[in-house]
mmCIF file of C-alpha atoms and ligand atoms in Angstrom:
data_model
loop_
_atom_site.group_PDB
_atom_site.id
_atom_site.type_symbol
_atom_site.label_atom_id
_atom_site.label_comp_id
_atom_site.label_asym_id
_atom_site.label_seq_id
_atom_site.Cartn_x
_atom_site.Cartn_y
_atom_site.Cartn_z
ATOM 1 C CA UNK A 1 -1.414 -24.199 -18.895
ATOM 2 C CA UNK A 2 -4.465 -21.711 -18.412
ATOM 3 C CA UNK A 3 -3.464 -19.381 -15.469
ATOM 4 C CA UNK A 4 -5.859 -17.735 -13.876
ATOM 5 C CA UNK A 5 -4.797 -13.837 -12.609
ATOM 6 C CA UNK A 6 -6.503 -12.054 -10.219
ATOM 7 C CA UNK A 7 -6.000 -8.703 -7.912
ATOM 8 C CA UNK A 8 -7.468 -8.087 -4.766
ATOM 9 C CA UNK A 9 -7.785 -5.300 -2.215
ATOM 10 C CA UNK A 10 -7.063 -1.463 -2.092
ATOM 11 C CA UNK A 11 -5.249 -0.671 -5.984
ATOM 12 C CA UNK A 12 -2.041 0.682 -6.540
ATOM 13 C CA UNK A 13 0.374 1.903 -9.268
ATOM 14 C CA UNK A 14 2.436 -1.272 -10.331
ATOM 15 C CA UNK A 15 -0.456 -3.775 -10.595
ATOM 16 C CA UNK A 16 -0.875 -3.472 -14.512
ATOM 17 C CA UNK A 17 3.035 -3.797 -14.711
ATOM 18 C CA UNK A 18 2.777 -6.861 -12.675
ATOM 19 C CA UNK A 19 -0.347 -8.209 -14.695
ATOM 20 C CA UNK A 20 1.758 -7.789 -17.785
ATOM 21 C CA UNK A 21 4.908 -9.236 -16.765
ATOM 22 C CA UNK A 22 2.732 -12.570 -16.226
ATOM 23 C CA UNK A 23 1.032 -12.249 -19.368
ATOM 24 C CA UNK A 24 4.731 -11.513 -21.106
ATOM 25 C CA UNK A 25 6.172 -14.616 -19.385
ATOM 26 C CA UNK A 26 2.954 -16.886 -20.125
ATOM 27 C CA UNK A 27 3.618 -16.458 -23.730
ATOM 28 C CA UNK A 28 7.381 -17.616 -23.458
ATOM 29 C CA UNK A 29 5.530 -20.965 -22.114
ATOM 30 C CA UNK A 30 2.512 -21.384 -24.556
ATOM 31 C CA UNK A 31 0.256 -20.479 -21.522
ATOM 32 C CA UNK A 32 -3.467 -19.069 -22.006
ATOM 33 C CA UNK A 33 -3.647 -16.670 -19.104
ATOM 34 C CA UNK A 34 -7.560 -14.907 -18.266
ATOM 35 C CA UNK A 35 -7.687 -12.269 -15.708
ATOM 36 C CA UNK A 36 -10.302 -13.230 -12.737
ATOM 37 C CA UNK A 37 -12.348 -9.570 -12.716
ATOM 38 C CA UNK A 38 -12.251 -7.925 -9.122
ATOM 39 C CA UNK A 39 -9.997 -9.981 -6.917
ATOM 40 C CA UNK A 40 -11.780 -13.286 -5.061
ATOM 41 C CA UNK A 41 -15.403 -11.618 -6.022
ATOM 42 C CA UNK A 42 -14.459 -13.004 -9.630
ATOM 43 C CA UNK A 43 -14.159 -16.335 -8.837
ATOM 44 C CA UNK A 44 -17.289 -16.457 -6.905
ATOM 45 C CA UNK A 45 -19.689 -14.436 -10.007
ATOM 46 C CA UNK A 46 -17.007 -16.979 -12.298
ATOM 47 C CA UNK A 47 -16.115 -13.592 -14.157
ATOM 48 C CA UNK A 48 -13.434 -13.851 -16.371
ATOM 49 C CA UNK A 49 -11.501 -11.803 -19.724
ATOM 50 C CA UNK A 50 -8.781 -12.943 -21.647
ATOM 51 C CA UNK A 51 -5.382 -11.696 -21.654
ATOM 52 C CA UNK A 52 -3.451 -11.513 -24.300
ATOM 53 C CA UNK A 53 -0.737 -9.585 -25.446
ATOM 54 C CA UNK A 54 -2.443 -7.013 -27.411
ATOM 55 C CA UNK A 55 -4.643 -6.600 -23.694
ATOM 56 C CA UNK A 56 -1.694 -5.939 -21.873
ATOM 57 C CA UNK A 57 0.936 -4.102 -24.096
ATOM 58 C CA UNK A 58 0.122 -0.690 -23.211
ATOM 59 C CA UNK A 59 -0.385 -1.014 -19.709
ATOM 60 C CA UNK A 60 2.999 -0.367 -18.418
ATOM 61 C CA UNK A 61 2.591 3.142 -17.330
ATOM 62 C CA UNK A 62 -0.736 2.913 -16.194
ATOM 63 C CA UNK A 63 -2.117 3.392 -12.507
ATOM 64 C CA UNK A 64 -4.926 1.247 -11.130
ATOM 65 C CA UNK A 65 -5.269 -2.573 -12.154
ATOM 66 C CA UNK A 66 -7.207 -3.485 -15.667
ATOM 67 C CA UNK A 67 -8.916 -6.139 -13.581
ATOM 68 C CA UNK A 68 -10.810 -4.241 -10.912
ATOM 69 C CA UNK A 69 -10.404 -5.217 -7.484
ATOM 70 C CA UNK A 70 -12.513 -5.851 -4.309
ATOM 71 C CA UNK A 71 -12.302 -6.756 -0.743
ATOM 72 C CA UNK A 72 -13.713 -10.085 -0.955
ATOM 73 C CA UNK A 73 -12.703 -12.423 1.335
ATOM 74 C CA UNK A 74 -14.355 -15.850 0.276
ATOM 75 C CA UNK A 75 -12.975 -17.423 4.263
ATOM 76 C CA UNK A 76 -16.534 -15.011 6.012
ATOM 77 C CA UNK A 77 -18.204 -18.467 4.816
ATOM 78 C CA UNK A 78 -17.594 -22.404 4.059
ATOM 79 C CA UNK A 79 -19.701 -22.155 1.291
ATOM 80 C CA UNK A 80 -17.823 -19.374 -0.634
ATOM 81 C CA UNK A 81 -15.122 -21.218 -0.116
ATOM 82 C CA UNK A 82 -15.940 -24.469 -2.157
ATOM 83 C CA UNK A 83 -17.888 -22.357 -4.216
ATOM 84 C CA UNK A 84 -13.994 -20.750 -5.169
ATOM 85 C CA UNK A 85 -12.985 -23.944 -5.088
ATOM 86 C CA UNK A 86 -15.086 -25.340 -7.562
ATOM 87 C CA UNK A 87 -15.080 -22.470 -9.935
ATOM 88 C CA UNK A 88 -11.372 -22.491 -10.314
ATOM 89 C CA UNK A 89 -11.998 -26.256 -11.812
ATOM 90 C CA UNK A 90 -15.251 -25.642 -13.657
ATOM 91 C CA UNK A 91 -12.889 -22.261 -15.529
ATOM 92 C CA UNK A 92 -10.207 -24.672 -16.329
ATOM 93 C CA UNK A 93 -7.781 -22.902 -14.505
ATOM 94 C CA UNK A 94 -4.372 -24.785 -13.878
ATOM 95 C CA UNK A 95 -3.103 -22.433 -11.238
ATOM 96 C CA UNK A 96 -4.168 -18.834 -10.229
ATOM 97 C CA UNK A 97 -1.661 -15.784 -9.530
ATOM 98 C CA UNK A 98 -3.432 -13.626 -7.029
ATOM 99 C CA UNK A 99 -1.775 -10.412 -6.912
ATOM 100 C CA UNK A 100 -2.180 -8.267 -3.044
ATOM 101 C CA UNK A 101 -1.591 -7.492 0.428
ATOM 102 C CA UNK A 102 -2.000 -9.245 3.404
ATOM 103 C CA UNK A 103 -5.810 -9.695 3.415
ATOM 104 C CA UNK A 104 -5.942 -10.889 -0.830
ATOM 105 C CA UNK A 105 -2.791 -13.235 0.152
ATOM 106 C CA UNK A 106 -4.168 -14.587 3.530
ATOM 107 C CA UNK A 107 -6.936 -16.263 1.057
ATOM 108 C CA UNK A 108 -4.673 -17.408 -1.376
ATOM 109 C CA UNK A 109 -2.817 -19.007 1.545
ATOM 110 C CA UNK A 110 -5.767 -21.168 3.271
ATOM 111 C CA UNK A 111 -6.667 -22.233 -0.132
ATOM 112 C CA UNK A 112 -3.364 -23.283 -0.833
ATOM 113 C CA UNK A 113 -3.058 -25.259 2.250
ATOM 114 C CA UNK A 114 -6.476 -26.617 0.795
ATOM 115 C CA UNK A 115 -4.548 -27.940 -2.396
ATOM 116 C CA UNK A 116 -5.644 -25.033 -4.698
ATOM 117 C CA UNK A 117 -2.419 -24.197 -7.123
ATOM 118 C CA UNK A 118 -1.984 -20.880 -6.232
ATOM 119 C CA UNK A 119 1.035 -18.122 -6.544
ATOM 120 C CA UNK A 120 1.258 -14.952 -4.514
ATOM 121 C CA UNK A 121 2.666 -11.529 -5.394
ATOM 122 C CA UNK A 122 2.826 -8.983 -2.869
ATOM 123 C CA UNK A 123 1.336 -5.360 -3.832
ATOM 124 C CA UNK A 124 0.232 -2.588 -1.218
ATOM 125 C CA UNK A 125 0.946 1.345 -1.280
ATOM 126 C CA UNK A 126 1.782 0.397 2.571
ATOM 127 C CA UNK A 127 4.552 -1.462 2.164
ATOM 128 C CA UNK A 128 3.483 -3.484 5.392
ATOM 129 C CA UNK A 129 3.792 -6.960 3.976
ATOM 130 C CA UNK A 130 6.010 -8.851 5.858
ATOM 131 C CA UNK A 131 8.367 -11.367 3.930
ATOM 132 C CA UNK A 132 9.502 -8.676 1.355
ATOM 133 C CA UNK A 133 11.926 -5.794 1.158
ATOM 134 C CA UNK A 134 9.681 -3.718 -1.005
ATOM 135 C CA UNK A 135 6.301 -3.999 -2.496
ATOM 136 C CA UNK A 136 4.969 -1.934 -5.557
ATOM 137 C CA UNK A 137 2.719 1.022 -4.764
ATOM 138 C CA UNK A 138 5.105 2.143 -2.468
ATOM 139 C CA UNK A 139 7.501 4.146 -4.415
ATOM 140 C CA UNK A 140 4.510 5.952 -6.508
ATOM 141 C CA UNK A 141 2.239 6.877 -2.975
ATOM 142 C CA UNK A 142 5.282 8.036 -1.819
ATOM 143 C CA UNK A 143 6.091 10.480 -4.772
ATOM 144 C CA UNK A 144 2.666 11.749 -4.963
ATOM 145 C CA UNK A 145 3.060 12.957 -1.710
ATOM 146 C CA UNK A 146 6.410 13.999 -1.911
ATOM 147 C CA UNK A 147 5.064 16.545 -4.650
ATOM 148 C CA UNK A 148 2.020 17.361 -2.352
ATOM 149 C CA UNK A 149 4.446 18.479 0.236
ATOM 150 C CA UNK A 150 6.450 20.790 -1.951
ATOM 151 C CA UNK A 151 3.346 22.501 -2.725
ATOM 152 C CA UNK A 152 2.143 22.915 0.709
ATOM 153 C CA UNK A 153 5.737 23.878 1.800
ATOM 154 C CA UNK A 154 5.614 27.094 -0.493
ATOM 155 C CA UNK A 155 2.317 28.422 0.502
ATOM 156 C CA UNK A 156 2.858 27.484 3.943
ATOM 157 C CA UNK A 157 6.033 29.679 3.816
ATOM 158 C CA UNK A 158 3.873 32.428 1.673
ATOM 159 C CA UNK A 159 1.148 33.073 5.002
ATOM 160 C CA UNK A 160 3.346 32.083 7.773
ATOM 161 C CA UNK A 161 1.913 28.636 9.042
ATOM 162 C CA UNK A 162 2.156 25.298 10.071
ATOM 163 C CA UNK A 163 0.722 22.930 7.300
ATOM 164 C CA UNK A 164 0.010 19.150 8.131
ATOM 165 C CA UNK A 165 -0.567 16.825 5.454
ATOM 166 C CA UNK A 166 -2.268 13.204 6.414
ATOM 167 C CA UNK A 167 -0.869 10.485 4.144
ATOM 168 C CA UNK A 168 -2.524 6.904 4.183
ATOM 169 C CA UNK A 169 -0.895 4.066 5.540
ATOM 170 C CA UNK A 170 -3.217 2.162 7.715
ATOM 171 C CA UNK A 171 -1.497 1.220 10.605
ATOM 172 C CA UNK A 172 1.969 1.070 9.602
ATOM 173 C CA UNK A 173 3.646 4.524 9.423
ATOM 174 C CA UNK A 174 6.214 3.699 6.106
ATOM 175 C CA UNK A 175 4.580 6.298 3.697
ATOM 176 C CA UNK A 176 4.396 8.879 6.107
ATOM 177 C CA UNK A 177 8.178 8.619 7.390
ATOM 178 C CA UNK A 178 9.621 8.214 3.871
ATOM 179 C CA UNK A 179 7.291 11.172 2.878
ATOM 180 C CA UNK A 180 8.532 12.915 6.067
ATOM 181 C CA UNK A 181 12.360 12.575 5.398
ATOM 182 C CA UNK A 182 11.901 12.588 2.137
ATOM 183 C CA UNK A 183 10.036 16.369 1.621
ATOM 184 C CA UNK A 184 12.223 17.351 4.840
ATOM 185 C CA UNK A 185 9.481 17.548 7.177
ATOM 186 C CA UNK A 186 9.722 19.201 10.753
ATOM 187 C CA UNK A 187 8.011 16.813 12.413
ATOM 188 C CA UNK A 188 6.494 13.664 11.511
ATOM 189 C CA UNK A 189 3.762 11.202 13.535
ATOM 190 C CA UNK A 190 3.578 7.533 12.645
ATOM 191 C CA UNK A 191 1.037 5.084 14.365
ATOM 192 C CA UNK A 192 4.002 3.021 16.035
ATOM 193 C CA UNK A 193 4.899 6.233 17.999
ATOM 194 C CA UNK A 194 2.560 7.459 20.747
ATOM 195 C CA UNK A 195 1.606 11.327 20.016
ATOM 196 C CA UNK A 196 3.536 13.299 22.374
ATOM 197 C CA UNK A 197 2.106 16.573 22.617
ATOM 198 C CA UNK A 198 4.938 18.770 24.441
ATOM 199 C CA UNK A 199 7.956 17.393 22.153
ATOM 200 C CA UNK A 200 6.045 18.083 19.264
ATOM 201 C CA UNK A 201 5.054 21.194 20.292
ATOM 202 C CA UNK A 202 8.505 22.641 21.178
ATOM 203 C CA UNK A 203 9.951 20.875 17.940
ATOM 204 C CA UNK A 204 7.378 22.885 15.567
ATOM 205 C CA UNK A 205 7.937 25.764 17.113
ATOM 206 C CA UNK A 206 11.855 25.668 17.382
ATOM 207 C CA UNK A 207 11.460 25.146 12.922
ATOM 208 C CA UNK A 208 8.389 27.843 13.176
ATOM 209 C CA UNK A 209 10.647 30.791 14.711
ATOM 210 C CA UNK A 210 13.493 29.657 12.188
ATOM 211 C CA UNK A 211 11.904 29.199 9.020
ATOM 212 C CA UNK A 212 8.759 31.374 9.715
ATOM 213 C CA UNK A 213 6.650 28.291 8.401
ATOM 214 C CA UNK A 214 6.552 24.353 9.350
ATOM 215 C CA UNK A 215 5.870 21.410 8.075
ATOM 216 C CA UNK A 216 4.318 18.097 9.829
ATOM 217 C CA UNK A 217 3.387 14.816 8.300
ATOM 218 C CA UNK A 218 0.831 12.470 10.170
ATOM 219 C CA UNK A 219 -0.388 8.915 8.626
ATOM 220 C CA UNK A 220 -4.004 8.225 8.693
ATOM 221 C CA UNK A 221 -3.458 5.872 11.563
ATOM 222 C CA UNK A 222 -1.944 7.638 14.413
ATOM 223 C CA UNK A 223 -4.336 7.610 17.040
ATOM 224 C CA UNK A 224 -5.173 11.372 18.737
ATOM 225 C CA UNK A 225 -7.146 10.634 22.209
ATOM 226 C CA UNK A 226 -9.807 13.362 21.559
ATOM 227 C CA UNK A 227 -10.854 11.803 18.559
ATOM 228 C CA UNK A 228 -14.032 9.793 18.391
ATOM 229 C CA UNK A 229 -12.936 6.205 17.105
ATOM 230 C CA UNK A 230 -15.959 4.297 15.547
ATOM 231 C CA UNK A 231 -14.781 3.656 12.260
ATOM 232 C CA UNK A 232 -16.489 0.700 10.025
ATOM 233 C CA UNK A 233 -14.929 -2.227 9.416
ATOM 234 C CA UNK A 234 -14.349 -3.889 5.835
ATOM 235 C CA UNK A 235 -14.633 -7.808 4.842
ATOM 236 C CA UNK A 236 -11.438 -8.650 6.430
ATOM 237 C CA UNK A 237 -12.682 -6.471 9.701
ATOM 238 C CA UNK A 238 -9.651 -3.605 9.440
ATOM 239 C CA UNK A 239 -11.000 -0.154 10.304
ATOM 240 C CA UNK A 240 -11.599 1.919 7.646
ATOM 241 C CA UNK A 241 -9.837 5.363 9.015
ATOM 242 C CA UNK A 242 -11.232 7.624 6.010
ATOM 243 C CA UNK A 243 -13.662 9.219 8.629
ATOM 244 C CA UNK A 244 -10.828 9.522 11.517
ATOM 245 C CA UNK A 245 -9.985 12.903 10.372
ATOM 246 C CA UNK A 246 -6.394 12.721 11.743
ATOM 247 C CA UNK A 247 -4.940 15.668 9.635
ATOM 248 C CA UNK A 248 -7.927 18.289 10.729
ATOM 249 C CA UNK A 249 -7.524 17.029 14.142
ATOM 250 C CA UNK A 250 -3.745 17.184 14.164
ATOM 251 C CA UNK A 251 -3.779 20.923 13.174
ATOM 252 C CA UNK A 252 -6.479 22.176 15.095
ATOM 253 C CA UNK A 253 -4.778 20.829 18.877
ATOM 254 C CA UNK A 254 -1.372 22.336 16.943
ATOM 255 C CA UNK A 255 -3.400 26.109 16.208
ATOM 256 C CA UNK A 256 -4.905 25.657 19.999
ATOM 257 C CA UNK A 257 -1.202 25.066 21.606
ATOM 258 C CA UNK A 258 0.528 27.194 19.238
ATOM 259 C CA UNK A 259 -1.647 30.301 18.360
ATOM 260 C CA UNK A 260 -0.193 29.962 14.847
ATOM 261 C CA UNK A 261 -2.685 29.719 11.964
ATOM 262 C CA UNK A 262 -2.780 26.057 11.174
ATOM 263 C CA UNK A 263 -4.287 23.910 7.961
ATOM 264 C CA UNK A 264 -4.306 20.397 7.334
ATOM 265 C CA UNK A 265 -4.766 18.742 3.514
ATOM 266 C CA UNK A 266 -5.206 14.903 3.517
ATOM 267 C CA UNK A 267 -3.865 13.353 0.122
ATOM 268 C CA UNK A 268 -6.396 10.458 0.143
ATOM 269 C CA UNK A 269 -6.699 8.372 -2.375
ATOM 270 C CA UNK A 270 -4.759 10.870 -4.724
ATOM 271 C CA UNK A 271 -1.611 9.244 -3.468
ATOM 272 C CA UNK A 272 -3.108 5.707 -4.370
ATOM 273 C CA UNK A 273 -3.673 6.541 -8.453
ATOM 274 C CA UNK A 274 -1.435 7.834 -11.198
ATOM 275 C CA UNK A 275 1.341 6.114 -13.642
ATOM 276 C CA UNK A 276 3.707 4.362 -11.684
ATOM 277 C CA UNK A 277 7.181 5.276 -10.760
ATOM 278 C CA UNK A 278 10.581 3.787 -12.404
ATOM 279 C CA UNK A 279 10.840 1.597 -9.409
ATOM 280 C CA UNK A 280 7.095 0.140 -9.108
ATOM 281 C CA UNK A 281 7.470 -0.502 -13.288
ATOM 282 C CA UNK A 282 10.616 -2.181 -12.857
ATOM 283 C CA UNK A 283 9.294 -4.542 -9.265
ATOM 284 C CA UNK A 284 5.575 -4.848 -10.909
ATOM 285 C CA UNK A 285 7.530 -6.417 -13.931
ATOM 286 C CA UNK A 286 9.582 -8.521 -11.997
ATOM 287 C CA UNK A 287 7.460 -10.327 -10.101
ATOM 288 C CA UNK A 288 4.840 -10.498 -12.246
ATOM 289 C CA UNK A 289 7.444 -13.034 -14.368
ATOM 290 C CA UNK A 290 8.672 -14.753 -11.588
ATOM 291 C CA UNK A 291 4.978 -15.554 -10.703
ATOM 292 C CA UNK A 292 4.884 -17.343 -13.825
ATOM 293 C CA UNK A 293 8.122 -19.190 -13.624
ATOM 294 C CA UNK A 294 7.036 -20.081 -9.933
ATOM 295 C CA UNK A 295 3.972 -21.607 -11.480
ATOM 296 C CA UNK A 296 5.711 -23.714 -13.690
ATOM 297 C CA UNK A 297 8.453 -24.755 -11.080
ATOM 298 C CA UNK A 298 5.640 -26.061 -8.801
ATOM 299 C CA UNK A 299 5.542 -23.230 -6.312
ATOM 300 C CA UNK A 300 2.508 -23.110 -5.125
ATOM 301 C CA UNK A 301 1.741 -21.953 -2.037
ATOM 302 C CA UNK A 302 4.851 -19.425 -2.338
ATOM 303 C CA UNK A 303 4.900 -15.621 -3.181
ATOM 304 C CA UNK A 304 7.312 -13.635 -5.285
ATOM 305 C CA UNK A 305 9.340 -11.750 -2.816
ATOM 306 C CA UNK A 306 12.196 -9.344 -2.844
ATOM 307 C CA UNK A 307 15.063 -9.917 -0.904
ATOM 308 C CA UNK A 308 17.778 -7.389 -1.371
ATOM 309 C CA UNK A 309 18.221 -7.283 -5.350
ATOM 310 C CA UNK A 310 17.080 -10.899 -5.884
ATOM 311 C CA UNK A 311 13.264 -11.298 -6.593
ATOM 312 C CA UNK A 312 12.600 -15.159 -4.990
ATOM 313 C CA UNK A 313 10.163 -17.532 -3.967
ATOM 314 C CA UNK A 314 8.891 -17.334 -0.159
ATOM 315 C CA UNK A 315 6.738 -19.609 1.678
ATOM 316 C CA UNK A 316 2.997 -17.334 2.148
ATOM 317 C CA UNK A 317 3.091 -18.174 5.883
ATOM 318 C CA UNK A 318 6.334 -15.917 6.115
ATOM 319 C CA UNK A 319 4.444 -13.256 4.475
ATOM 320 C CA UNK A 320 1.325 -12.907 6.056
ATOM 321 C CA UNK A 321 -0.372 -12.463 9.087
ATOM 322 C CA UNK A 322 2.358 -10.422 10.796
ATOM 323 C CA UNK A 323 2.486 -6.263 9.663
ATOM 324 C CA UNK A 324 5.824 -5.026 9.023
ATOM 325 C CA UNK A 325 5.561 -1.954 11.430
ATOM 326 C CA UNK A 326 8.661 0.567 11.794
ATOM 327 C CA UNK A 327 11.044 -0.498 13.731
ATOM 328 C CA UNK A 328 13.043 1.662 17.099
ATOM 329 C CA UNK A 329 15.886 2.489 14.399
ATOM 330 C CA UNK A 330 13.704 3.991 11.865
ATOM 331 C CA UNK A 331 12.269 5.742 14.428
ATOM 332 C CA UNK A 332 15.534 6.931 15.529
ATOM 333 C CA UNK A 333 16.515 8.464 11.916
ATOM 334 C CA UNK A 334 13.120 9.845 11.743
ATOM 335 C CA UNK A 335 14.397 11.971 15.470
ATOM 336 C CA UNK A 336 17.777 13.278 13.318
ATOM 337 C CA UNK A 337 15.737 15.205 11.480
ATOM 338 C CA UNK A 338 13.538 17.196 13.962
ATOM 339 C CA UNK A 339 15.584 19.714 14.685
HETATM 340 O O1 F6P B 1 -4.227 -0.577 2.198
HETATM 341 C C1 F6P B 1 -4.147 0.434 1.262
HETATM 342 C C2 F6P B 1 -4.944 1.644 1.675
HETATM 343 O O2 F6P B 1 -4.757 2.670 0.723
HETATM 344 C C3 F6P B 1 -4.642 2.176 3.078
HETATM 345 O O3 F6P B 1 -3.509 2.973 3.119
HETATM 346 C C4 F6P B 1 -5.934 2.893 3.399
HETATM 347 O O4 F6P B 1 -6.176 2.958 4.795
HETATM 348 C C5 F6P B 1 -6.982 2.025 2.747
HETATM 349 O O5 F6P B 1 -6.325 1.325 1.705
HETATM 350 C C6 F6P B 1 -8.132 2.809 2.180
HETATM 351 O O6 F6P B 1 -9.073 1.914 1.705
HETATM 352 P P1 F6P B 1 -10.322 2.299 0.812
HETATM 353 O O7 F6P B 1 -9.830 2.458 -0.594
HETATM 354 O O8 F6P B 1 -11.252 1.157 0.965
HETATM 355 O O9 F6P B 1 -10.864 3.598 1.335
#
């Protein structure tokens, strides 16, 4: 078979694991397998490279994706569509593997239901995909930050202030509340939780006059009522929230309530980069192989998912479409450790 691989939307560390777990499996098969250059934008300029092993043997430990990626979404017009369409058949492609999140595997689902062979796997540093436990990105945004905050901990505790550091996130609050248990942080705002000023207040302070420092963690997509909200949208139309300034915003109410000396850092896209963990090796790996078996089993229209330990094949329409937010008992382990 020729399979056509492909990786769309925002990168993250585990997508050149996953990219050579297909190409790894593909050989066990006789397969020809040519990576589609940035995401759906490759099958509409027909851009294509092979992949072979020699490609793909050294990309384990690397951040980022080989292939490039974009926001394309082919469904903002019929004619992109069949233009996809048709350029899957004039490449020879037998199936595609279209590695993403919600907005890369909402395509690959409407073509699917359009007869295109396709296979999903799930990637985003959000870890908002429904339909999985886990996806790869995850693990690595989360240690970046989880380094970040040990560094802003000690010079926090060196001048005596409150330090807030903005993770990303979008509108799911999972890398800020593993980063905020995880680094031990006083208090920690997530977009499913309304900002409520006089708890947070009295919860900094209470750590403040203990520790003579504190530590908050905010996600890019809580929503502060002073701020101005006219963020662009992309392709898919999600707000981009790079311009929301959440962090800066965050400290400078906290300095005006407080009268501490306050400073924010936002991680950015530093958290997105960088040689991914253990974990997003191991998951990138794994479903990049079971992509590839999936293919040959006849599951199109499915996406590699894990369940527990197992790594199986899920119906798309499970996956996307609905955001796996944090749920009330997340939120109540996230309370256990404001104290
Ligand atoms: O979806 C992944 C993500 O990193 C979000 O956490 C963030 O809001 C967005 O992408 C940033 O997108 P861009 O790279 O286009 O600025």
């Amino acid at each position: 078979m020729k399979i056509g691989i492909l990786t769309g939307g925002g990168d993250c560390s585990g997508l050149n694991p996953a990219i050579r777990g297909a190409v790894f499996r593909a050989l066990d098969y006789g397969d020809e397998c040519v990576g589609i250059v940035e995401g759906w934008q490759g099958l509409l300029s027909c851009e294509t490279e092979p992949l072979d092993l020699v490609r793909v043997d050294e990309i384990i430990d690397r951040g980022g994706t080989i292939l490039g990626t974009s926001r394309t979404n082919p469904f903002k017009d019929t004619t992109l569509v069949q233009q996809t369409i048709t350029n899957i058949a004039a490449l020879g492609l037998d199936a595609v593997i279209a590695i993403g999140g919600d907005d890369t595997l909402g395509v690959a689902t409407k073509l699917a239901a359009l007869g295109v062979k396709v296979v999903g796997v799930p990637k985003t540093m959000d870890n908002d995909l429904s339909g999985t436990d886990f996806t790869f990105g995850f693990d690595t945004a989360v240690n970046v930050a989880l380094d970040a905050s040990r560094r802003l901990k000690d010079t926090a505790l060196s001048h005596r202030r409150i330090i807030v550091l903005e993770v990303m996130g979008r509108h799911a609050g999972w890398v800020a509340l593993y980063t905020g248990i995880g680094s031990g942080a006083d208090y920690t705002l997530i977009p499913e939780v309304p900002v409520d000023w006089d708890v947070m207040v009295r919860q900094v302070m209470t750590a403040y006059k203990r520790k003579k420092y504190a530590f908050i963690v905010v996600s890019e997509g809580v929503e502060v009522t002073t701020q101005a909200s006219v963020e662009k949208l992309d392709d898919f139309g999600h707000m981009l929230l790079q311009n929301r300034g959440v962090g800066p915003e965050v400290a400078r109410i906290l300095e005006e309530k407080t009268g501490v000396s306050t400073r924010s850092a936002t991680i950015g896209h530093i958290q997105r980069g960088g040689s991914p963990t253990l974990f997003d090796r191991i998951l990138g790996s794994r479903v990049g192989v079971k992509a590839v078996e999936m293919v040959h089993d006849g599951d199109f229209g499915k996406m590699a998912a894990l369940r527990g330990t197992e790594v199986i094949a899920i119906p798309l329409t499970e996956a996307v479409g609905k955001l796996k937010t944090v749920p009330q008992e997340w939120v109540d382990l996230l309370k256990v450790f404001s104290k």
